[in-house]
Coordinates of C-alpha atoms and ligand atoms in Angstrom, one line a residue:
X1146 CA 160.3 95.7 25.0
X1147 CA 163.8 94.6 24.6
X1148 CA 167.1 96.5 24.3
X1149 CA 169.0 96.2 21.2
X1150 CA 172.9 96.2 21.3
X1151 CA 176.1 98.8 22.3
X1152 CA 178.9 99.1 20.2
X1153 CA 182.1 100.4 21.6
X1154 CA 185.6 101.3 19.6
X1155 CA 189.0 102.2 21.2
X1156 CA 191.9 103.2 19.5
X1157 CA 194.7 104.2 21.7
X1158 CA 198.2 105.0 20.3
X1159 CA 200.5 106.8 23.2
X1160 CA 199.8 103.8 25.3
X1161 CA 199.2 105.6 28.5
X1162 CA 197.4 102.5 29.5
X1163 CA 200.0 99.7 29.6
X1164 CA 198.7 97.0 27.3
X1165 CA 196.7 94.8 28.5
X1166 CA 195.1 97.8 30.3
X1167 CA 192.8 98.7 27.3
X1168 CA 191.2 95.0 27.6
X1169 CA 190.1 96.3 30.7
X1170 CA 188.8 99.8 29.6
X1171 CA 186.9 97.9 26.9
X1172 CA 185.2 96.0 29.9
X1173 CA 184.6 99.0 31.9
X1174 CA 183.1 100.9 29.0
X1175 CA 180.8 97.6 28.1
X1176 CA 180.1 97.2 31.6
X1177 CA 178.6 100.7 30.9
X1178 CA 176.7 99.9 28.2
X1179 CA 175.3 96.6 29.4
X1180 CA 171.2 97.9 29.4
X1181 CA 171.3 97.9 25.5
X1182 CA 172.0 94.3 25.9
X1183 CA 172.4 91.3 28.2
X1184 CA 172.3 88.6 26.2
X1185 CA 176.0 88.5 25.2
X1186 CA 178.9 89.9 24.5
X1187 CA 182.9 90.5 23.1
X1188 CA 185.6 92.0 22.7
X1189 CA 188.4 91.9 20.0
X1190 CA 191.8 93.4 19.9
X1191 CA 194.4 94.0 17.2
X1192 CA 198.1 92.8 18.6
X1193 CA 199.9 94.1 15.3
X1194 CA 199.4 91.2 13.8
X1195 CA 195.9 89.4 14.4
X1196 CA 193.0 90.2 15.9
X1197 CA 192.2 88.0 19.3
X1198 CA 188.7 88.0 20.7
X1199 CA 187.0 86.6 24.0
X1200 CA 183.3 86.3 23.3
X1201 CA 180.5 84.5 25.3
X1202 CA 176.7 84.2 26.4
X1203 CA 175.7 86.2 29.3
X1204 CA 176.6 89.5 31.0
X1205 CA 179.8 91.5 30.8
X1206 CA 180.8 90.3 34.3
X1207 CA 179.7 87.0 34.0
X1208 CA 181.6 86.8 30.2
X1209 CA 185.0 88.3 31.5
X1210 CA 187.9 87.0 34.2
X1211 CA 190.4 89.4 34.8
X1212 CA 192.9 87.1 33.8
X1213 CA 191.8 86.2 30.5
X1214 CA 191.3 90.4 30.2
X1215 CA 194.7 90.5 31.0
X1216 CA 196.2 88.5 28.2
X1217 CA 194.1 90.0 25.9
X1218 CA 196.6 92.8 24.5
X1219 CA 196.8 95.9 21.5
X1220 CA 196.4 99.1 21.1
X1221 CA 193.3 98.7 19.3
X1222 CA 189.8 96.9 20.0
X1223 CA 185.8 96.9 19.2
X1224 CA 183.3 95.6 21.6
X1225 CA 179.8 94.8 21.7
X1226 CA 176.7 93.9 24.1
X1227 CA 174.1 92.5 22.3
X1228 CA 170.0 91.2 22.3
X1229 CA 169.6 89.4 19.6
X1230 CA 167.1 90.9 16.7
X1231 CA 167.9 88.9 13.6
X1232 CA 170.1 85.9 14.6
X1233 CA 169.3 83.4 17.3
X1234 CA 170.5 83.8 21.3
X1235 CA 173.1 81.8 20.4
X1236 CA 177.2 81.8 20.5
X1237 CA 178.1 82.0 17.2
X1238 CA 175.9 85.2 16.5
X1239 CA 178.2 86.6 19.0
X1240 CA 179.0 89.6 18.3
X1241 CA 181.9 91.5 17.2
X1242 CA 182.3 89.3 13.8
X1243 CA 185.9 88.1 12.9
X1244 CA 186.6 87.6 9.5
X1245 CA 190.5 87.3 8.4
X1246 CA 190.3 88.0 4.5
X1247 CA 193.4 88.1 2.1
X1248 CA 194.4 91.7 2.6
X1249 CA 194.0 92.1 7.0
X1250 CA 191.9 91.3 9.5
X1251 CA 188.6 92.8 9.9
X1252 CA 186.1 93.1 13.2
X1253 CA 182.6 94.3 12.8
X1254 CA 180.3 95.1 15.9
X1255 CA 176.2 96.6 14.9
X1256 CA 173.7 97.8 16.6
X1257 CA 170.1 97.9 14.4
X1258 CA 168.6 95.7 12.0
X1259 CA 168.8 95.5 8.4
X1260 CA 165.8 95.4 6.5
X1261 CA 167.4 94.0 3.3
X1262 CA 169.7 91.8 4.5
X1263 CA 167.6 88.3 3.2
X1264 CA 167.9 90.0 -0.4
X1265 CA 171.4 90.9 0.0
X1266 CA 172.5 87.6 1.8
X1267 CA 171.3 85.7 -2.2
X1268 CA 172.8 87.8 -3.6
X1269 CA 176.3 86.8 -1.7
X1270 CA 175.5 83.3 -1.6
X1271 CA 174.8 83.5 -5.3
X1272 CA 178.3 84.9 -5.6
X1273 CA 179.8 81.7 -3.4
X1274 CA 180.0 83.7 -0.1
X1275 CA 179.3 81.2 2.5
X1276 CA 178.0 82.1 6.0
X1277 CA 178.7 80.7 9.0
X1278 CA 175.6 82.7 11.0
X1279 CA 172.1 83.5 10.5
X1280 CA 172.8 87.1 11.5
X1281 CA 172.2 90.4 9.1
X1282 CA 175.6 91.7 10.7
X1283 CA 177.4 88.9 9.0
X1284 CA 175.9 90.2 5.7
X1285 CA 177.7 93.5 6.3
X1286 CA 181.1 91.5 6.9
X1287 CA 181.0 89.9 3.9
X1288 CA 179.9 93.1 1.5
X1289 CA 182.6 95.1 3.3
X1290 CA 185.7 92.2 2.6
X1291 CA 184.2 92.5 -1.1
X1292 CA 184.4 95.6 -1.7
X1293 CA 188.2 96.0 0.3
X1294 CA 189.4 94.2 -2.2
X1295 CA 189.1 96.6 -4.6
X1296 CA 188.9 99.9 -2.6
X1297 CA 190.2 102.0 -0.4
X1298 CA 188.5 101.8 3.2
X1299 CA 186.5 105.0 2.7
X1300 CA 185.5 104.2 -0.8
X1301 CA 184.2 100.6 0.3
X1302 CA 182.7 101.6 3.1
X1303 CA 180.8 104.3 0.9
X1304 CA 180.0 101.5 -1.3
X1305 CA 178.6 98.9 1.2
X1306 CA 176.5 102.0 2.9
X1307 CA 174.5 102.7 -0.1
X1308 CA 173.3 99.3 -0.4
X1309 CA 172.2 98.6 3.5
X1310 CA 168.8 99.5 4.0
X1311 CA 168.1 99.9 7.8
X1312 CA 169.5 100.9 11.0
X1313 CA 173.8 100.4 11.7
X1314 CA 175.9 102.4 14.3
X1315 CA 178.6 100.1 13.4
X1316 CA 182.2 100.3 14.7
X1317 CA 184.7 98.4 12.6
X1318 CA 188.5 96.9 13.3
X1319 CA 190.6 96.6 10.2
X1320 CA 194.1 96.1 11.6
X1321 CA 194.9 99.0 13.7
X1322 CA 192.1 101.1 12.3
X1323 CA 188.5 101.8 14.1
X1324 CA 185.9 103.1 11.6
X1325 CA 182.8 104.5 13.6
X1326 CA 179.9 104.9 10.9
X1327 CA 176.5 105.6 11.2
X1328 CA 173.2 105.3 9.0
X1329 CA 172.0 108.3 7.1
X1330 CA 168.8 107.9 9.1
X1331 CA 170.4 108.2 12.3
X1332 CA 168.0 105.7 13.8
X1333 CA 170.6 104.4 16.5
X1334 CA 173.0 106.5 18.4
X1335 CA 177.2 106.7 18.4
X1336 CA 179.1 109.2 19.8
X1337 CA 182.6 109.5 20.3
X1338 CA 185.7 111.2 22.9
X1339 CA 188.5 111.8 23.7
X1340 CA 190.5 109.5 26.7
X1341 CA 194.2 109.4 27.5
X1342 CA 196.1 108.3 24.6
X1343 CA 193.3 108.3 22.1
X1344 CA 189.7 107.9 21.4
X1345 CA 186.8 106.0 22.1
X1346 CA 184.1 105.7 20.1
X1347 CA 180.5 104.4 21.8
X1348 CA 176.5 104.1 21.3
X1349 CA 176.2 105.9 24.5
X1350 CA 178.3 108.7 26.4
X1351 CA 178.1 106.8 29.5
X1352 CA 180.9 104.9 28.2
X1353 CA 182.9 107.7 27.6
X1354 CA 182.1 108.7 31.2
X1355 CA 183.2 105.4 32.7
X1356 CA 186.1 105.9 31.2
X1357 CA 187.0 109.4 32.2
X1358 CA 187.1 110.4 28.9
X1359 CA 185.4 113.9 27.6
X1360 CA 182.7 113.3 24.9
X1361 CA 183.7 115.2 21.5
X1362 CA 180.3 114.7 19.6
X1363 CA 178.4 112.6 18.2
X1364 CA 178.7 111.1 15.2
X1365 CA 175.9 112.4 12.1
X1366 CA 173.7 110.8 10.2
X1367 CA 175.3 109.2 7.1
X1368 CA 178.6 110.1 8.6
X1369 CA 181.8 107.7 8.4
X1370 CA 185.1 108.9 11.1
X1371 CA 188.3 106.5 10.6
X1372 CA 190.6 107.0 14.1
X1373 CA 194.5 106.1 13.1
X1374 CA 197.5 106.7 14.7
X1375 CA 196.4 109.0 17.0
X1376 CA 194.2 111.2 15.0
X1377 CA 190.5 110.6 13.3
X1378 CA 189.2 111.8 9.8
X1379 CA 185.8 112.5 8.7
X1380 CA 183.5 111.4 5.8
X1381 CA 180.5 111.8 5.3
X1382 CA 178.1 109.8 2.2
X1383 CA 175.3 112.7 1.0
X1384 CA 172.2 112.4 2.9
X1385 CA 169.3 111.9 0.9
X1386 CA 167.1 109.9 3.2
X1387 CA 165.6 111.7 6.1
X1388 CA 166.7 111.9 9.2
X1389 CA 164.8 109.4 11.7
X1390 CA 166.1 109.4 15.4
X1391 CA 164.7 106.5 17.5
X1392 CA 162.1 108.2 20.3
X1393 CA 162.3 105.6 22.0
X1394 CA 165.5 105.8 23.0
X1395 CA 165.0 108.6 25.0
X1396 CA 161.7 107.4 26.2
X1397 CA 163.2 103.9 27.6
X1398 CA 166.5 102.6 26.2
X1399 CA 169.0 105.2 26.5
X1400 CA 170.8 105.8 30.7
X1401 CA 169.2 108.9 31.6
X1402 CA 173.0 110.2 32.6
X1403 CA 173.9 110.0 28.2
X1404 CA 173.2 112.7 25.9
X1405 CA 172.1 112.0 22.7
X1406 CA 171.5 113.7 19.4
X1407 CA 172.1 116.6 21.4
X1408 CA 170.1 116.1 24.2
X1409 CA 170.5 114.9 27.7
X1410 CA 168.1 112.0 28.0
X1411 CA 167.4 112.9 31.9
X1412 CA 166.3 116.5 31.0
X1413 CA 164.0 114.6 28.4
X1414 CA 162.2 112.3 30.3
X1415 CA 162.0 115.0 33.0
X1416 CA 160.1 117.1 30.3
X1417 CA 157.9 114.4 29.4
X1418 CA 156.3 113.9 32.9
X1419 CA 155.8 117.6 32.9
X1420 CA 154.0 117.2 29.3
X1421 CA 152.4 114.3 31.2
X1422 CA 150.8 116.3 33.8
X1423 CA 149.9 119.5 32.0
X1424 CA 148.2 117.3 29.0
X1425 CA 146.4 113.8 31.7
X1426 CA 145.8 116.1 35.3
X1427 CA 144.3 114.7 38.4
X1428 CA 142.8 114.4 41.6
X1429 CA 145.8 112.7 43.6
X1430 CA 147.6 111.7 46.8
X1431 CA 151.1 110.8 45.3
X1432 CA 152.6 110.2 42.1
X1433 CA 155.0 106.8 42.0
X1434 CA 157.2 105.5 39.0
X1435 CA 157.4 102.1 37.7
X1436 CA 161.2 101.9 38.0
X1437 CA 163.4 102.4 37.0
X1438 CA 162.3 104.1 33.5
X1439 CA 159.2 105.9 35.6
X1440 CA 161.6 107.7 37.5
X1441 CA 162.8 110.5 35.9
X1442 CA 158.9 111.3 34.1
X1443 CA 157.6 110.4 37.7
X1444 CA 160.0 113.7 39.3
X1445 CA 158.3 115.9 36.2
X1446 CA 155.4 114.7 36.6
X1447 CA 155.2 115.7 40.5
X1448 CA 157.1 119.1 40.3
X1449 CA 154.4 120.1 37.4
X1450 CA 151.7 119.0 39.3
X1451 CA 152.4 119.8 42.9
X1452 CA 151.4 116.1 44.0
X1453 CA 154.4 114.7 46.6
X1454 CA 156.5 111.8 44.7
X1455 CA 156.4 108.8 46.8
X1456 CA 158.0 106.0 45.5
X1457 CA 155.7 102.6 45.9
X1458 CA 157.8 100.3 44.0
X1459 CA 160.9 98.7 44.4
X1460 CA 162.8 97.0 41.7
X1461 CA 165.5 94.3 42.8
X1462 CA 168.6 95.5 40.8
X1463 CA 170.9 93.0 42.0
X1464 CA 168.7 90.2 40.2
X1465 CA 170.8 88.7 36.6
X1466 CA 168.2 86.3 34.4
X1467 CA 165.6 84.1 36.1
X1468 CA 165.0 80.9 34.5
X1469 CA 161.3 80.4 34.1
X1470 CA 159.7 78.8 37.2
X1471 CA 157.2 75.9 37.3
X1472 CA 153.8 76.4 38.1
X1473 CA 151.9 80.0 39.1
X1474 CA 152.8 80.2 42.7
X1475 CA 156.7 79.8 41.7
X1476 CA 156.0 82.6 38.9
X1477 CA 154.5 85.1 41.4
X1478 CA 157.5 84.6 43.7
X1479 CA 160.2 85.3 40.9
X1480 CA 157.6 88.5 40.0
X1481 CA 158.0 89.7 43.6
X1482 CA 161.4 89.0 43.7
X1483 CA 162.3 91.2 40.8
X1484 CA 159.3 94.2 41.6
X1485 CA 158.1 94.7 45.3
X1486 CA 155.9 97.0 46.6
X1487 CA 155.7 99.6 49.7
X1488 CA 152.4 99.3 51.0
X1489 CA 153.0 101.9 54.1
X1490 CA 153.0 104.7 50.8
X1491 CA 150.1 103.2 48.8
X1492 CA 148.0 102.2 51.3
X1493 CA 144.8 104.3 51.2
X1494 CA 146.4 106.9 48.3
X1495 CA 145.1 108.1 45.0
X1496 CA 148.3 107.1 43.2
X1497 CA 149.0 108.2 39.7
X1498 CA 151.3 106.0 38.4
X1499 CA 154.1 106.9 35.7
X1500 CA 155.4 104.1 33.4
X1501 CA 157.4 104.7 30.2
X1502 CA 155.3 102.9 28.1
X1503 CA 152.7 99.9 27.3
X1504 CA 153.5 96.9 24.8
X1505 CA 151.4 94.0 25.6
X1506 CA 149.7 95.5 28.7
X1507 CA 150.6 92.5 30.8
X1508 CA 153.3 93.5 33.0
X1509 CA 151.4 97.0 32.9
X1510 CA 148.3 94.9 34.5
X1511 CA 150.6 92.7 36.8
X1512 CA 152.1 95.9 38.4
X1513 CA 148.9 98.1 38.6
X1514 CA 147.0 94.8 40.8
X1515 CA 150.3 94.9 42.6
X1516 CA 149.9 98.5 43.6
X1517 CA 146.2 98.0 44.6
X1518 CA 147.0 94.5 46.4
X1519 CA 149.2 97.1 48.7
X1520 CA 146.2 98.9 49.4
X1521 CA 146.3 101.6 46.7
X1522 CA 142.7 103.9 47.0
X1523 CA 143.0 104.3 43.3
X1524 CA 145.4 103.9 40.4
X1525 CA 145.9 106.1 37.4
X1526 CA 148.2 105.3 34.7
X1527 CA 150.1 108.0 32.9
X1528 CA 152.3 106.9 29.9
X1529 CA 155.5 108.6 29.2
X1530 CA 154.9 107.6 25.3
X1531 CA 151.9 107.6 22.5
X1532 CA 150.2 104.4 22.3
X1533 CA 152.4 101.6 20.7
X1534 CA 150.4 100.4 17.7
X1535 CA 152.7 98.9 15.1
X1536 CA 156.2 97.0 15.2
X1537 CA 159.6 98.5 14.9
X1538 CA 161.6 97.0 12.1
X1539 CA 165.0 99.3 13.1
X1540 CA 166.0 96.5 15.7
X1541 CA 163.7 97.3 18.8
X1542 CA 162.1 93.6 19.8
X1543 CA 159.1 95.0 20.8
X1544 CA 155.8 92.4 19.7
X1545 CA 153.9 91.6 16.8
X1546 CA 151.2 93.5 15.6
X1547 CA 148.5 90.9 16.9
X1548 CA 150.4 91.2 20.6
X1549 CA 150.6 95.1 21.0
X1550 CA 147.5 95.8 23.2
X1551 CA 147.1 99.9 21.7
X1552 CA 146.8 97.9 18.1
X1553 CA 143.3 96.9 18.2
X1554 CA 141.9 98.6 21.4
X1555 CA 141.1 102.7 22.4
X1556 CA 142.3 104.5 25.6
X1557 CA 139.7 103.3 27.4
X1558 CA 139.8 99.2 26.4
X1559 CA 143.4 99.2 27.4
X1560 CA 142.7 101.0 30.9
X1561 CA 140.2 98.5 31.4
X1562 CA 142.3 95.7 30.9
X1563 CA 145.4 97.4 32.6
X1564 CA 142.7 97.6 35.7
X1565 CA 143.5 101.7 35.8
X1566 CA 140.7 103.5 37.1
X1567 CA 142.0 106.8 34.2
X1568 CA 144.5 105.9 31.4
X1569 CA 146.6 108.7 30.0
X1570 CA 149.3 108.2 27.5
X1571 CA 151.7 111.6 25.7
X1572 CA 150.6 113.0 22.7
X1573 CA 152.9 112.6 20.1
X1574 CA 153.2 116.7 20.2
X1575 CA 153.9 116.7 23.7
X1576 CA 157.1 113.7 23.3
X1577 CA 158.1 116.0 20.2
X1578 CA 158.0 119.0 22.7
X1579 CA 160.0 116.8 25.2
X1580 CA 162.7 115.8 23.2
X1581 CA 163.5 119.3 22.0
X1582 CA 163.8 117.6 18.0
X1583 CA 161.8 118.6 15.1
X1584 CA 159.1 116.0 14.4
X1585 CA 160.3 115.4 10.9
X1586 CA 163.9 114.1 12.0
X1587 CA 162.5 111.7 14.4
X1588 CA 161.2 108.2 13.8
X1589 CA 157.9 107.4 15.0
X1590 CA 156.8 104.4 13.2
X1591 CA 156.2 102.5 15.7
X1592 CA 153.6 104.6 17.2
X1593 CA 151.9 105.9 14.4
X1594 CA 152.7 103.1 11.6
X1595 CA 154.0 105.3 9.1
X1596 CA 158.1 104.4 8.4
X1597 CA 160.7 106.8 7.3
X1598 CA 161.6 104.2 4.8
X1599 CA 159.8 101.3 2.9
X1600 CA 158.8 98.3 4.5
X1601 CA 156.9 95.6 2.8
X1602 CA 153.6 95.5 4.1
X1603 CA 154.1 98.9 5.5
X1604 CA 153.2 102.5 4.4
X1605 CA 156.2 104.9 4.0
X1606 CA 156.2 108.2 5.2
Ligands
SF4_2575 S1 159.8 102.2 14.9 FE1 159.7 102.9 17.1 S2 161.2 101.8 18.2 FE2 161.6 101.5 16.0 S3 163.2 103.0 15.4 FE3 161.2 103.9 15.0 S4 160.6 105.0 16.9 FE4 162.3 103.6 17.4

């Protein structure tokens, strides 16, 4: 399962920071969000006049040199981290979008997927729009300079909302304004604070953190806040679709140290290892996490049960991308060079082992053998999530149907092929009790293959 994206916003008017400081806090504040997406990133900034950007493939440090940071000056600037889910890994779907139209310049950063944009890109390119990327982001660009033309930011933006169909946490630069807007599902987080000299607006808290800054709330569904001069203003379009948090982003994507919708994601991951043990008990020596998403449902897991955590993996988390090796022995070595084990605590134990969740059942295989090469007695696999049974369309890159191992297969088939000697997965009441949201403003397609809105080839809610 891949990330999706980050957005990030800051809008700074006192200028506490000196200039070319807030360059900087945008690459502090990315560097926070970098787990929602390593693929690549940007970062744009109004000067009073235009907008100038530094973009590239790869991870924020490996993107940004100080001194190209350091020429990069305003007062205001989006940013974005990105794994691609429409749009090829490729430069110029880059994110944030630049587009200098006839009354300003406009910036766009999303995070989600669009499940109309095919139909709304003919329409545009019906209308002469031309596009310059394959990405449904760019379709949002082009509806918004439309619709500016004729409107007032609010009003346009209003406009444009009621026609996406999808997922968008979407922070927007149009001259010295940051527009923060999320979808009236709610599917993808955004939050925003308070920092010296003006706001920040973020997918995650932890950027607000990074920067010292004191979160203010997050932003609702449907809900549209425009920071200018030193102040913000709400709107809000009426909600008529339901509300539809992503699970799994407290289950996996999320940093355990962010709170969102209300919750902090550590407390709920905690929860679900306690849910874990009281629902899948047994018979054991230690309970270990598959890091680092284990963790927290691995400490739960052991306080509820009373069996001693022992950690029995080790994750290298000083390794960037690995290019894929020649040949199986080569693959092995880059496997133990990113995952190793401590055989001294699995050697001879009954380990129950915690992971956040199966997709193909592959890696869940490759580390269970792993755990038993080191001498494990036995290994039983406790899931922090319901089986996985059906894609995500909201912008999670998970598999296809075909390639998710719960689609075709019972508890026991996938234990088997995981090489678990007991398989226990959450029940979707117990990640509902874990999260501390009511069921029907959460979004559990993927694990039970009804969406909260239509999909072709799907049933709806
Ligand atoms: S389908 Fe699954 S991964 Fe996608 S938004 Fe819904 S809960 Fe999240």
């Amino acid at each position: 399962m891949e990330e999706e994206c980050g957005v990030l916003g800051i809008s700074v008017t006192q200028n506490e920071f000196s200039q070319p400081d807030i360059a900087l806090q945008m690459y502090y504040a990315l560097y926070a969000l970098q787990h929602r997406g390593q693929e690549s990133t940007g970062i744009a900034l109004f000067d009073g006049n235009e907008i100038h950007s530094i973009k590239g493939m790869g991870l924020v440090p490996e993107v940004y040199s100080k001194d190209d940071l350091l020429n990069l000056t305003g007062d205001v600037g989006i940013g974005h981290v990105r794994y691609s889910t429409t749009g090829d890994s490729r430069l110029e779907n880059c994110q944030p979008f630049i587009i200098n139209y006839k009354n300003g310049n406009i910036a766009l950063a999303h995070n989600g997927n669009l499940i109309n944009s095919e139909k709304l890109r003919e329409e545009l390119e019906s209308q002469g729009h031309i596009f310059t990327t394959e990405s449904d982001t760019e379709v949002i660009v082009h509806l918004l300079v439309k619709e500016f033309l004729y409107h007032d930011p609010v009003e346009a933006i209003k406009k444009v909302m009621s026609r996406l169909e999808g997922s968008f946490s979407l922070a927007i630069m149009i001259d010295s304004m940051i527009i923060a807007i999320r979808d009236p599902h709610g599917f993808k987080p955004l939050c925003f604070g308070k920092i010296d000299g003006g706001y920040v607006v973020a997918s995650e808290s932890v950027a607000i953190d990074t920067l010292n800054g004191k979160l203010i709330r997050e932003l609702e569904p449907g809900e549209i806040i425009i920071f200018k001069d030193g102040t913000y203003e709400s709107s809000k379009i009426p909600v008529k679709k339901r509300i539809s948090h992503c699970v799994f982003e407290f289950i996996y994507f999320a940093r355990p140290d962010s709170i969102i919708d209300g919750q902090l994601v550590y407390d709920v991951r905690e929860k679900i290892g306690r849910e874990l043990a009281k629902e899948h008990p047994i018979d054991a020596d230690i309970v270990s996490p598959v890091p680092d998403s284990g963790i927290t449902s691995a400490v739960g897991y052991s306080d509820e049960s009373k069996i001693k955590y022992r950690e029995g993996l080790m994750k290298n988390r000083y390794i960037g991308r690995t290019f894929i090796l020649p040949g199986q022995s080569l693959r092995e070595t880059a496997v133990r060079l990113k995952m190793n084990t401590i055989s001294q605590n699995l050697s001879g134990k009954k380990v129950v082992l915690i992971d956040d969740s199966i997709v193909r059942g592959t890696t869940s295989k490759r580390i269970i053998n792993m755990v038993r090469s080191a001498g494990a007695k036995e290994v039983h696999a406790r899931i922090g999530s319901p089986p996985i049974i059906a894609p995500c369309y909201m912008g999670i890159n998970m598999a296809s149907r075909d390639e998710l191992v719960a689609s075709c297969r019972d508890i026991d088939g996938i234990g088997e092929l995981i090489n678990a000697d007991t398989l226990g997965y959450l029940s979707i009441e117990g990640l509902v009790k874990a999260i501390g949201i009511e069921k029907s403003k959460l979004c559990i397609g993927c694990i039970t293959g009804l969406y909260p809105l239509k999909i072709e080839c799907e049933q709806c809610e």
